[in-house]
PDB file of C-alpha atoms in Angstrom:
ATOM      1  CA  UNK Y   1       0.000   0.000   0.000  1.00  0.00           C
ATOM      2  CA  UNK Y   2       2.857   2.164   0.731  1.00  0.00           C
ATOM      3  CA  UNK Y   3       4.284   1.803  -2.450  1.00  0.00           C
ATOM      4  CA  UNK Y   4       0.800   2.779  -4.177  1.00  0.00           C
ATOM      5  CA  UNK Y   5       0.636   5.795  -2.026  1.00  0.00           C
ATOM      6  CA  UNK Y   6       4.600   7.154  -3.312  1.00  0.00           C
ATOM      7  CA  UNK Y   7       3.579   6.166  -6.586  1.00  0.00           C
ATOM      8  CA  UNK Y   8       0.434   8.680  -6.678  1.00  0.00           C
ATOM      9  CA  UNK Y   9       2.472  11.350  -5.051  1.00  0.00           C
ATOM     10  CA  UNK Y  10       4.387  11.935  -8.415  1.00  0.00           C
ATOM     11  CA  UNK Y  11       2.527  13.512 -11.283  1.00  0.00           C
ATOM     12  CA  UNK Y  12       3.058  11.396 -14.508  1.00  0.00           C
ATOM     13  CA  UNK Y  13       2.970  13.786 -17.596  1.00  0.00           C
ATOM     14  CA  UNK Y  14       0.624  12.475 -20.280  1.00  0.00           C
ATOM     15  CA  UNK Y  15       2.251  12.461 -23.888  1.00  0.00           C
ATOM     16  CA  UNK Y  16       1.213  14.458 -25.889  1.00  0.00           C
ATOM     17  CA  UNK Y  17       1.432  14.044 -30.002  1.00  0.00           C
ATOM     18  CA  UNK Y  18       2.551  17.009 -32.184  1.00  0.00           C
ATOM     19  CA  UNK Y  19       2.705  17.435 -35.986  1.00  0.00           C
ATOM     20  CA  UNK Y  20       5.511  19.050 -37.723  1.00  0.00           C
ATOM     21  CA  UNK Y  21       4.858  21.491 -40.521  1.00  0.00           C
ATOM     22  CA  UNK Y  22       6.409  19.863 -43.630  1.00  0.00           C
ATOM     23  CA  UNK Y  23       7.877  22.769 -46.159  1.00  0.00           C
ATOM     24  CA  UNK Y  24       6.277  21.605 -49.370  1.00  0.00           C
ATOM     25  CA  UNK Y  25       2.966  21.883 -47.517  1.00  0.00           C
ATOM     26  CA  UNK Y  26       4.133  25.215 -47.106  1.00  0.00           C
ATOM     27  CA  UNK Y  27       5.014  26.116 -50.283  1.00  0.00           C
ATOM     28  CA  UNK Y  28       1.997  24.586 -52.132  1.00  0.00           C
ATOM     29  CA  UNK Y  29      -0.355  26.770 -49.970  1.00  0.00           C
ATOM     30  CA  UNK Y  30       1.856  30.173 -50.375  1.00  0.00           C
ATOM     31  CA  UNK Y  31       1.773  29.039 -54.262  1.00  0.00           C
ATOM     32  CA  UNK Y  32      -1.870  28.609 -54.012  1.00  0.00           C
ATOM     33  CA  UNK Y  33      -2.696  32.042 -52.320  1.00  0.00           C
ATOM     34  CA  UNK Y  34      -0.161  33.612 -54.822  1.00  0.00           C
ATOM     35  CA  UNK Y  35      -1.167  31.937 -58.012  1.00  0.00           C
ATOM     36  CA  UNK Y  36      -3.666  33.902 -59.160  1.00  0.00           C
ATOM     37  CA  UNK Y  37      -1.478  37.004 -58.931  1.00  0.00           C
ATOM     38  CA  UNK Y  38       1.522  35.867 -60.925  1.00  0.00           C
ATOM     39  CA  UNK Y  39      -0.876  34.594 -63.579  1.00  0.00           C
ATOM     40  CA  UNK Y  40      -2.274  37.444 -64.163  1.00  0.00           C
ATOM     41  CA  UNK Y  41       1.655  39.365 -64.235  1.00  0.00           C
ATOM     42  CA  UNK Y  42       3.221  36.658 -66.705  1.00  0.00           C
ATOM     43  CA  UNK Y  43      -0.313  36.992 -68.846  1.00  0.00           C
ATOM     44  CA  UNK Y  44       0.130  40.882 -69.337  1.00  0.00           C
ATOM     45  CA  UNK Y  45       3.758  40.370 -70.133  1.00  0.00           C
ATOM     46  CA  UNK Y  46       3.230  37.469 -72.226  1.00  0.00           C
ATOM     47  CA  UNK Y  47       0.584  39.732 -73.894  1.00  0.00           C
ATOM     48  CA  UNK Y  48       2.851  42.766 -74.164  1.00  0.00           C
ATOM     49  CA  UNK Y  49       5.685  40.127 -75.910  1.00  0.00           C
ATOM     50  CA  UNK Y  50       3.157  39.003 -78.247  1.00  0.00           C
ATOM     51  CA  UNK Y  51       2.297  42.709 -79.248  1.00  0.00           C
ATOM     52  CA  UNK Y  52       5.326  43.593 -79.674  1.00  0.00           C
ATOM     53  CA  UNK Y  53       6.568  40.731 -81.813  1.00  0.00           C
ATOM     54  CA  UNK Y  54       3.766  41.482 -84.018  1.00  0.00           C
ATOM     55  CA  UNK Y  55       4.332  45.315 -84.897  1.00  0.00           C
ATOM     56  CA  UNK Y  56       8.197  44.142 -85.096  1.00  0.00           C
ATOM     57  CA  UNK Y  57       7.362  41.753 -87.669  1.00  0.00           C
ATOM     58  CA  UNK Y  58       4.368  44.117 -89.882  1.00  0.00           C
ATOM     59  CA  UNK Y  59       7.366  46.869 -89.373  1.00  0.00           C
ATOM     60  CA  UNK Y  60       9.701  44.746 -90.969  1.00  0.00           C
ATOM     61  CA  UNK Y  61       7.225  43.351 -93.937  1.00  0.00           C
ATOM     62  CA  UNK Y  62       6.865  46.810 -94.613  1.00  0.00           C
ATOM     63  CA  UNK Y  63       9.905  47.974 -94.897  1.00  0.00           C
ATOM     64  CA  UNK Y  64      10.944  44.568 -97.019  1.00  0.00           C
ATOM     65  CA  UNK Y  65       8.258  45.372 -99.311  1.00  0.00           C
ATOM     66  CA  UNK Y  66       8.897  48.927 -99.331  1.00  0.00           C
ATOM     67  CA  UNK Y  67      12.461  48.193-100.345  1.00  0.00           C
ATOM     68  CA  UNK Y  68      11.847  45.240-102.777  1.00  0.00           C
ATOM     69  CA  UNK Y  69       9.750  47.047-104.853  1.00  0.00           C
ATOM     70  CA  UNK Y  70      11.882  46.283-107.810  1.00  0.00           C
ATOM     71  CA  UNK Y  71      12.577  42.912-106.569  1.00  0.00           C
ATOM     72  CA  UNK Y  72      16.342  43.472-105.170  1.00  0.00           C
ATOM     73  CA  UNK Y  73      17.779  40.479-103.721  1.00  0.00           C
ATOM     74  CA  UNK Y  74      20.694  41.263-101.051  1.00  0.00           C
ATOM     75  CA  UNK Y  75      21.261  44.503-102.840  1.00  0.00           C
ATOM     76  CA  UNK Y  76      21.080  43.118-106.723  1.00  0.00           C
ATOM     77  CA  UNK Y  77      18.415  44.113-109.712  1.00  0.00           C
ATOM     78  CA  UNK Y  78      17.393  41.382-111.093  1.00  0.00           C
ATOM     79  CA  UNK Y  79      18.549  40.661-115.039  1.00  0.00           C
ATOM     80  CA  UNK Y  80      17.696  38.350-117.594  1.00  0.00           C
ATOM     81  CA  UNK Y  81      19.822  36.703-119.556  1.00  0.00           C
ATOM     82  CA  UNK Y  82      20.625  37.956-122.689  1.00  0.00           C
ATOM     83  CA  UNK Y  83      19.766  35.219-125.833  1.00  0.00           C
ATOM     84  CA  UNK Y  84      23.281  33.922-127.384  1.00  0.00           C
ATOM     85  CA  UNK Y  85      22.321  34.954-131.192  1.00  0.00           C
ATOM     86  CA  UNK Y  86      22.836  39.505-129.238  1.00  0.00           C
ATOM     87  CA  UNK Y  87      26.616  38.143-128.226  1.00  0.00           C
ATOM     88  CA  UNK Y  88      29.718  38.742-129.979  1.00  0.00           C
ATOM     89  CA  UNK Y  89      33.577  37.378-128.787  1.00  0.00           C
ATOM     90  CA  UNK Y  90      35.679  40.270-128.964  1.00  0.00           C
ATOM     91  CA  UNK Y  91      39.145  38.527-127.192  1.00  0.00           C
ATOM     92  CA  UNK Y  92      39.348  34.619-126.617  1.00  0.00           C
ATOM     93  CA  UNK Y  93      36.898  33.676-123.533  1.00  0.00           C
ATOM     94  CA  UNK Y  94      35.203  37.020-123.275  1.00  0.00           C
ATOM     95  CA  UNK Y  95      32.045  37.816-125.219  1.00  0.00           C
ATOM     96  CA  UNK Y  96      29.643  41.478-124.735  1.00  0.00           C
ATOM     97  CA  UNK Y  97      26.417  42.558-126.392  1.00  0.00           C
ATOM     98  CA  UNK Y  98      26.906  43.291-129.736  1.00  0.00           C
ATOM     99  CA  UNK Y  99      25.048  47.056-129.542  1.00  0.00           C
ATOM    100  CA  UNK Y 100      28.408  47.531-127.280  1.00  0.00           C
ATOM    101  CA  UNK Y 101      31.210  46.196-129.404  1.00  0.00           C
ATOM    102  CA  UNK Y 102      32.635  49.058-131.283  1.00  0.00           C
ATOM    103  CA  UNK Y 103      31.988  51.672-128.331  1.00  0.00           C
ATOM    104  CA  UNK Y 104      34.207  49.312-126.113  1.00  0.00           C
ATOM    105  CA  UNK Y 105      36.836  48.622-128.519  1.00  0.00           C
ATOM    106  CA  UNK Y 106      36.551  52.141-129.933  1.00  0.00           C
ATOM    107  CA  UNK Y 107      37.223  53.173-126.342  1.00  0.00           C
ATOM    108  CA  UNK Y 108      40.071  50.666-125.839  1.00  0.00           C
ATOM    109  CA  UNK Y 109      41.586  52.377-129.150  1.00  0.00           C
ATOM    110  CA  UNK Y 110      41.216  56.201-127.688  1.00  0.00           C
ATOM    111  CA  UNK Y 111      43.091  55.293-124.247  1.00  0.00           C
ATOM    112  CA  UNK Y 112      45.953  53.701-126.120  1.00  0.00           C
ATOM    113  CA  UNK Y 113      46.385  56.780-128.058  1.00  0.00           C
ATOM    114  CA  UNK Y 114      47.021  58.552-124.775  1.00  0.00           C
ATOM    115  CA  UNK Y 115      49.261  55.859-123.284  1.00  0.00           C
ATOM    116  CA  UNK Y 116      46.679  54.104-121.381  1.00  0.00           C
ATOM    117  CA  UNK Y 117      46.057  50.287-121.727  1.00  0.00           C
ATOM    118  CA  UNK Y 118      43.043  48.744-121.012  1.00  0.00           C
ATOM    119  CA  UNK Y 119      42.579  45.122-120.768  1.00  0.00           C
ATOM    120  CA  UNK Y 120      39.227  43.215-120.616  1.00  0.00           C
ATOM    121  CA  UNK Y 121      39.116  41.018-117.895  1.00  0.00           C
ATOM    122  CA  UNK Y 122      35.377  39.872-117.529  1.00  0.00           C
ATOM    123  CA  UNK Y 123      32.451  40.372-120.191  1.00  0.00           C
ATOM    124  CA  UNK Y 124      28.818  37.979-120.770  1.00  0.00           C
ATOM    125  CA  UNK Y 125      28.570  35.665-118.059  1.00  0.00           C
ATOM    126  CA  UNK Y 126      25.489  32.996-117.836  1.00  0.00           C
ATOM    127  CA  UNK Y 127      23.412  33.031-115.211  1.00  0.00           C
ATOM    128  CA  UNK Y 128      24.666  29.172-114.366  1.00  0.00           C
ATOM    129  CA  UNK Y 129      28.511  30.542-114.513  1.00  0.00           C
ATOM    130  CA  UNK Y 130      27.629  33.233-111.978  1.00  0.00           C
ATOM    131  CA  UNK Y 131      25.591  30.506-109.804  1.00  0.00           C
ATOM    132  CA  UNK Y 132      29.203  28.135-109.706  1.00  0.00           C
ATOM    133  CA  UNK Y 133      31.021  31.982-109.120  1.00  0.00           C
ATOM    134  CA  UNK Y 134      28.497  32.782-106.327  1.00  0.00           C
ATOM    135  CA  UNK Y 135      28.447  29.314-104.602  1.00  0.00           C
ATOM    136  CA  UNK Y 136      31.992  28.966-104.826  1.00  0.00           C
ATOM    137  CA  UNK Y 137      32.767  31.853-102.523  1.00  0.00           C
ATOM    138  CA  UNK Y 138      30.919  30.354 -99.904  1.00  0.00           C
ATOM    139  CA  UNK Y 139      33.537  27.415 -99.774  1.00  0.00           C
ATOM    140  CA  UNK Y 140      36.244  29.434-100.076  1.00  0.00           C
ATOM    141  CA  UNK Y 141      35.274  32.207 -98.266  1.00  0.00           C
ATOM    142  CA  UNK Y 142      32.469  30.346 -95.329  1.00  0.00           C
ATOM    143  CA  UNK Y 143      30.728  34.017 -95.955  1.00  0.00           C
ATOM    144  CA  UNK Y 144      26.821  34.051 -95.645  1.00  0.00           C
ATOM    145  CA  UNK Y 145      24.787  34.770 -98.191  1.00  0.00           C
ATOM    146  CA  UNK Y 146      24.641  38.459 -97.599  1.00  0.00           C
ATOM    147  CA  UNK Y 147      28.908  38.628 -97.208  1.00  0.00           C
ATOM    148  CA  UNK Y 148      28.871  37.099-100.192  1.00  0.00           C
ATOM    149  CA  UNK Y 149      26.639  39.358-101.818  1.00  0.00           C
ATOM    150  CA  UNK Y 150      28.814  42.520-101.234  1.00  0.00           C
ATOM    151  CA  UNK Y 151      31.752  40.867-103.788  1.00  0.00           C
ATOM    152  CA  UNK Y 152      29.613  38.998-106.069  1.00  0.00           C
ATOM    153  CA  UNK Y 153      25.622  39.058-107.379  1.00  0.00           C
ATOM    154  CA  UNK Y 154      23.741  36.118-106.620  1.00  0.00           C
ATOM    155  CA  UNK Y 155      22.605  33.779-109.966  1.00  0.00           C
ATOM    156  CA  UNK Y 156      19.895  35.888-112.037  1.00  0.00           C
ATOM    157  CA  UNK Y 157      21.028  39.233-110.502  1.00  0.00           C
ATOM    158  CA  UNK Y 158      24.356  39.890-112.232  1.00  0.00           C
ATOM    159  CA  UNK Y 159      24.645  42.638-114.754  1.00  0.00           C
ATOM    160  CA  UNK Y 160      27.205  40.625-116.949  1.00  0.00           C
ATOM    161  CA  UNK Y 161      24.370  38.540-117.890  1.00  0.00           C
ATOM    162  CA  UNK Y 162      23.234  41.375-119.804  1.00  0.00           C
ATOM    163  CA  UNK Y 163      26.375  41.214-122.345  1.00  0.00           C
ATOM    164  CA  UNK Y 164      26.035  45.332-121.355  1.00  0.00           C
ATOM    165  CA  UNK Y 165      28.673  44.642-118.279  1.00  0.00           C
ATOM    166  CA  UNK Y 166      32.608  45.051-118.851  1.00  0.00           C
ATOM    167  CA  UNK Y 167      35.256  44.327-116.165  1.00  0.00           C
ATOM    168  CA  UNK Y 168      38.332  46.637-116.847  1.00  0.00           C
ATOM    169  CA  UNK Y 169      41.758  46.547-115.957  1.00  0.00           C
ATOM    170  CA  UNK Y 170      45.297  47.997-115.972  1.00  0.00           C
ATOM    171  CA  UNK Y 171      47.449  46.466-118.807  1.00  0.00           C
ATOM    172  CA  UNK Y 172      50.218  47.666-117.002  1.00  0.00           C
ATOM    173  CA  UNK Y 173      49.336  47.357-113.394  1.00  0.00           C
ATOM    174  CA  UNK Y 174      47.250  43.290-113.187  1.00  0.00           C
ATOM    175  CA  UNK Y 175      48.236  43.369-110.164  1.00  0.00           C
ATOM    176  CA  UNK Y 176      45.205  45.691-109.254  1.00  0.00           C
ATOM    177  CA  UNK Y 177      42.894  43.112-111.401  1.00  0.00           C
ATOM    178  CA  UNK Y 178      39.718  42.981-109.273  1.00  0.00           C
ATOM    179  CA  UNK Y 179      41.423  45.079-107.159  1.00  0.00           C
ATOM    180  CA  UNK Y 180      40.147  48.242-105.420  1.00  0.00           C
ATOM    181  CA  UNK Y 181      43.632  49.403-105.469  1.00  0.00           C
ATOM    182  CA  UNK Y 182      42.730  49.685-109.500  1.00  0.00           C
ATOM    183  CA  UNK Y 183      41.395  53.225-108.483  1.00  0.00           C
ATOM    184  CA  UNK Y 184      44.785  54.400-108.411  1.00  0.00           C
ATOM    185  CA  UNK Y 185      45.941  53.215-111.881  1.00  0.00           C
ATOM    186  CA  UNK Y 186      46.334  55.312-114.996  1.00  0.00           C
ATOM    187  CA  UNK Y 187      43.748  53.354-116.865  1.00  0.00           C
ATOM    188  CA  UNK Y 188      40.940  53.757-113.463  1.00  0.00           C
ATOM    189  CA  UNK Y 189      41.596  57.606-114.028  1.00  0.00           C
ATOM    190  CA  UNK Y 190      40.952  57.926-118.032  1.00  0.00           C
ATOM    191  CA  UNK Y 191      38.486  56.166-117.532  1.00  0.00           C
ATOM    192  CA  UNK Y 192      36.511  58.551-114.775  1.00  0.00           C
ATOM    193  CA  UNK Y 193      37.518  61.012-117.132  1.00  0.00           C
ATOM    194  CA  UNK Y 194      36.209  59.544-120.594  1.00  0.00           C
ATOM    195  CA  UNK Y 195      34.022  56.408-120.124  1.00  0.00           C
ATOM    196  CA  UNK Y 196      31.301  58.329-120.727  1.00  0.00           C
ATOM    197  CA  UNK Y 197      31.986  59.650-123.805  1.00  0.00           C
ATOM    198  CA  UNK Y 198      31.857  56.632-124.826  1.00  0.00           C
ATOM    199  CA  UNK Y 199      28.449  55.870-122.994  1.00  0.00           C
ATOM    200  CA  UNK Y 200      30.064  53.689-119.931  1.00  0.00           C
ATOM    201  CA  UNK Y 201      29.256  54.187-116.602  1.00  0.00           C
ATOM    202  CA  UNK Y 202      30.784  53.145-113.169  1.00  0.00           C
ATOM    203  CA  UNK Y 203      28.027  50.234-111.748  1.00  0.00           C
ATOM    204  CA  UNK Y 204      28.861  50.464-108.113  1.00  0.00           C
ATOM    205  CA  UNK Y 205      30.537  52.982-106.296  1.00  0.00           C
ATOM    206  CA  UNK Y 206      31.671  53.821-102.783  1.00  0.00           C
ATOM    207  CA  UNK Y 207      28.046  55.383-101.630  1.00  0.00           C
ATOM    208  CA  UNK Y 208      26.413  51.654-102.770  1.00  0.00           C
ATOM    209  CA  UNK Y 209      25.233  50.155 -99.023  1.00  0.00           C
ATOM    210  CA  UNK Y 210      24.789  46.963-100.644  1.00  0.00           C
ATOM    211  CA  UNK Y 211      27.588  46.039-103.148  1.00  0.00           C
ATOM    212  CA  UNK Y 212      31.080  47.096-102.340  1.00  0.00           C
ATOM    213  CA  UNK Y 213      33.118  49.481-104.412  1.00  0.00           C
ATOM    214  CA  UNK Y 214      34.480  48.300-107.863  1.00  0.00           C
ATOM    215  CA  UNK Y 215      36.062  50.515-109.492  1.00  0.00           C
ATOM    216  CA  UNK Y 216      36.775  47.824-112.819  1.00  0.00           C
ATOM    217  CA  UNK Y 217      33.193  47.123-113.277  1.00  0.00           C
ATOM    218  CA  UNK Y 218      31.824  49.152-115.895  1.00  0.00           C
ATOM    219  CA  UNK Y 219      28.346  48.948-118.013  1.00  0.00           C
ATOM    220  CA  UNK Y 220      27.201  50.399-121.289  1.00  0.00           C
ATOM    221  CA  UNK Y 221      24.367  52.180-121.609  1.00  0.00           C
ATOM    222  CA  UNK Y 222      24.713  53.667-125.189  1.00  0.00           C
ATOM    223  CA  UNK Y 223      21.530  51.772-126.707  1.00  0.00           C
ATOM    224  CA  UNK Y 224      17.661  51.948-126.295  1.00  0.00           C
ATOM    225  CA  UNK Y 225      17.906  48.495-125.076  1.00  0.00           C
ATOM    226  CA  UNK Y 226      20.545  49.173-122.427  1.00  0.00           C
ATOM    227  CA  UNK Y 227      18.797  52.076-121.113  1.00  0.00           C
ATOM    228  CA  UNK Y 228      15.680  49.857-120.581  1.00  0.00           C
ATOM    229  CA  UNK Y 229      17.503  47.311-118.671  1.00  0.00           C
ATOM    230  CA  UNK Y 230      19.249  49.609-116.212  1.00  0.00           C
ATOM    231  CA  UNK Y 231      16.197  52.247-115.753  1.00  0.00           C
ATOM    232  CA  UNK Y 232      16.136  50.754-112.466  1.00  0.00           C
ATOM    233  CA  UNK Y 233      18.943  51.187-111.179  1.00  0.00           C
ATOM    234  CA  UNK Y 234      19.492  54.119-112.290  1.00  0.00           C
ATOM    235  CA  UNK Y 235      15.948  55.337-111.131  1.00  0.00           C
ATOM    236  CA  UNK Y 236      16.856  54.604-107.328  1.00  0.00           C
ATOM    237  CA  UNK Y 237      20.221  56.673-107.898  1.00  0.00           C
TER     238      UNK Y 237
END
């Protein structure tokens, strides 16, 4: 009895069970309270993207079809190929239009009389030689399309496939062949001087954005059907 009595005397504490708060619980609740808010923030800056994105892309059709209105591809008119029964070989491997044959070789003839030696380096080319001359580059040079571009016209956009397109050079400085450095020849400077007596003009010079400077690269425009072809281009100078 004695020992029932001490044993009453102390006060047993009952146990008592308690539950931890586990942190994903946690989380998925904040989340839950929260979710509707940051819906509604990603939705008005998704929506905002979206706008955006569109007026980027009308801004840009615009402006691609304001600036291919006469169908320029990286730069380039586009030209047809001239039929084979209009060319005429003037030198081995290098044939022109034949409305241009005695104005260019006429012109050749007035320079010599002065000292100054032109040579023809480039004339006709089809449109499938300028497609292996465009392609090429890219293997030789791993340029893009639009690097490419600035040194050479894409297939279908070339004015030597005109027969109206010379490429001049230095008889006495080949060096400088396809060479901006032809600028400072003798030959580059009678011709600034008297190409266009002879109805030649300078194709692409240092204000062209597109197409980089060549100062050899000269066309005719001396004929009705010349001045038909290259209305164009000269229309947007």
């Amino acid at each position: 009895m004695e020992q029932n009595n001490d044993i009453d005397q102390f006060d047993i504490p009952l146990a008592k069970r308690t539950y931890l708060k586990k942190p994903t619980s946690v989380f998925l609740k904040k989340l839950l309270i929260f979710f509707p808010f940051l819906l509604l923030i990603f939705s008005i800056a998704a929506l905002r993207w979206f706008r955006n994105l569109e007026a980027g892309t009308l801004r840009n059709l615009i402006f691609q079809v304001e600036r291919n209105q006469d169908h320029r591809v990286l730069g380039h008119l586009p030209y047809e190929e001239i039929p084979r029964e209009k060319l005429v070989l003037i030198e081995p491997n290098i044939e022109v239009h034949l409305d241009m044959r005695d104005s260019l070789l006429q012109m050749r003839e007035e320079a010599k009389k002065e000292g100054i030696y032109l040579v023809f380096l480039s004339g006709y080319r089809s449109i499938n030689l300028q497609k292996d001359i465009f392609y090429s580059l890219k293997s030789i040079r791993n340029q893009e399309a639009v690097e490419r571009a600035r040194v050479s016209a894409p297939p279908g956009y070339s004015e030597h496939s005109t027969g109206f397109a010379i490429d001049i050079g230095d008889a006495t400085k080949r060096e400088t062949d396809f060479e901006t450095e032809f600028e400072n020849t003798k030959a580059f400077r009678w011709l600034k001087k008297n190409a266009a007596k002879f109805h030649f003009k300078l194709s692409f010079n240092k204000d062209n954005k597109f197409i980089d400077y060549e100062p050899w690269h000269w066309r005719y425009e001396g004929s009705i059907e010349a001045l038909k072809i290259f209305e164009s281009s000269n229309r947007n100078l």
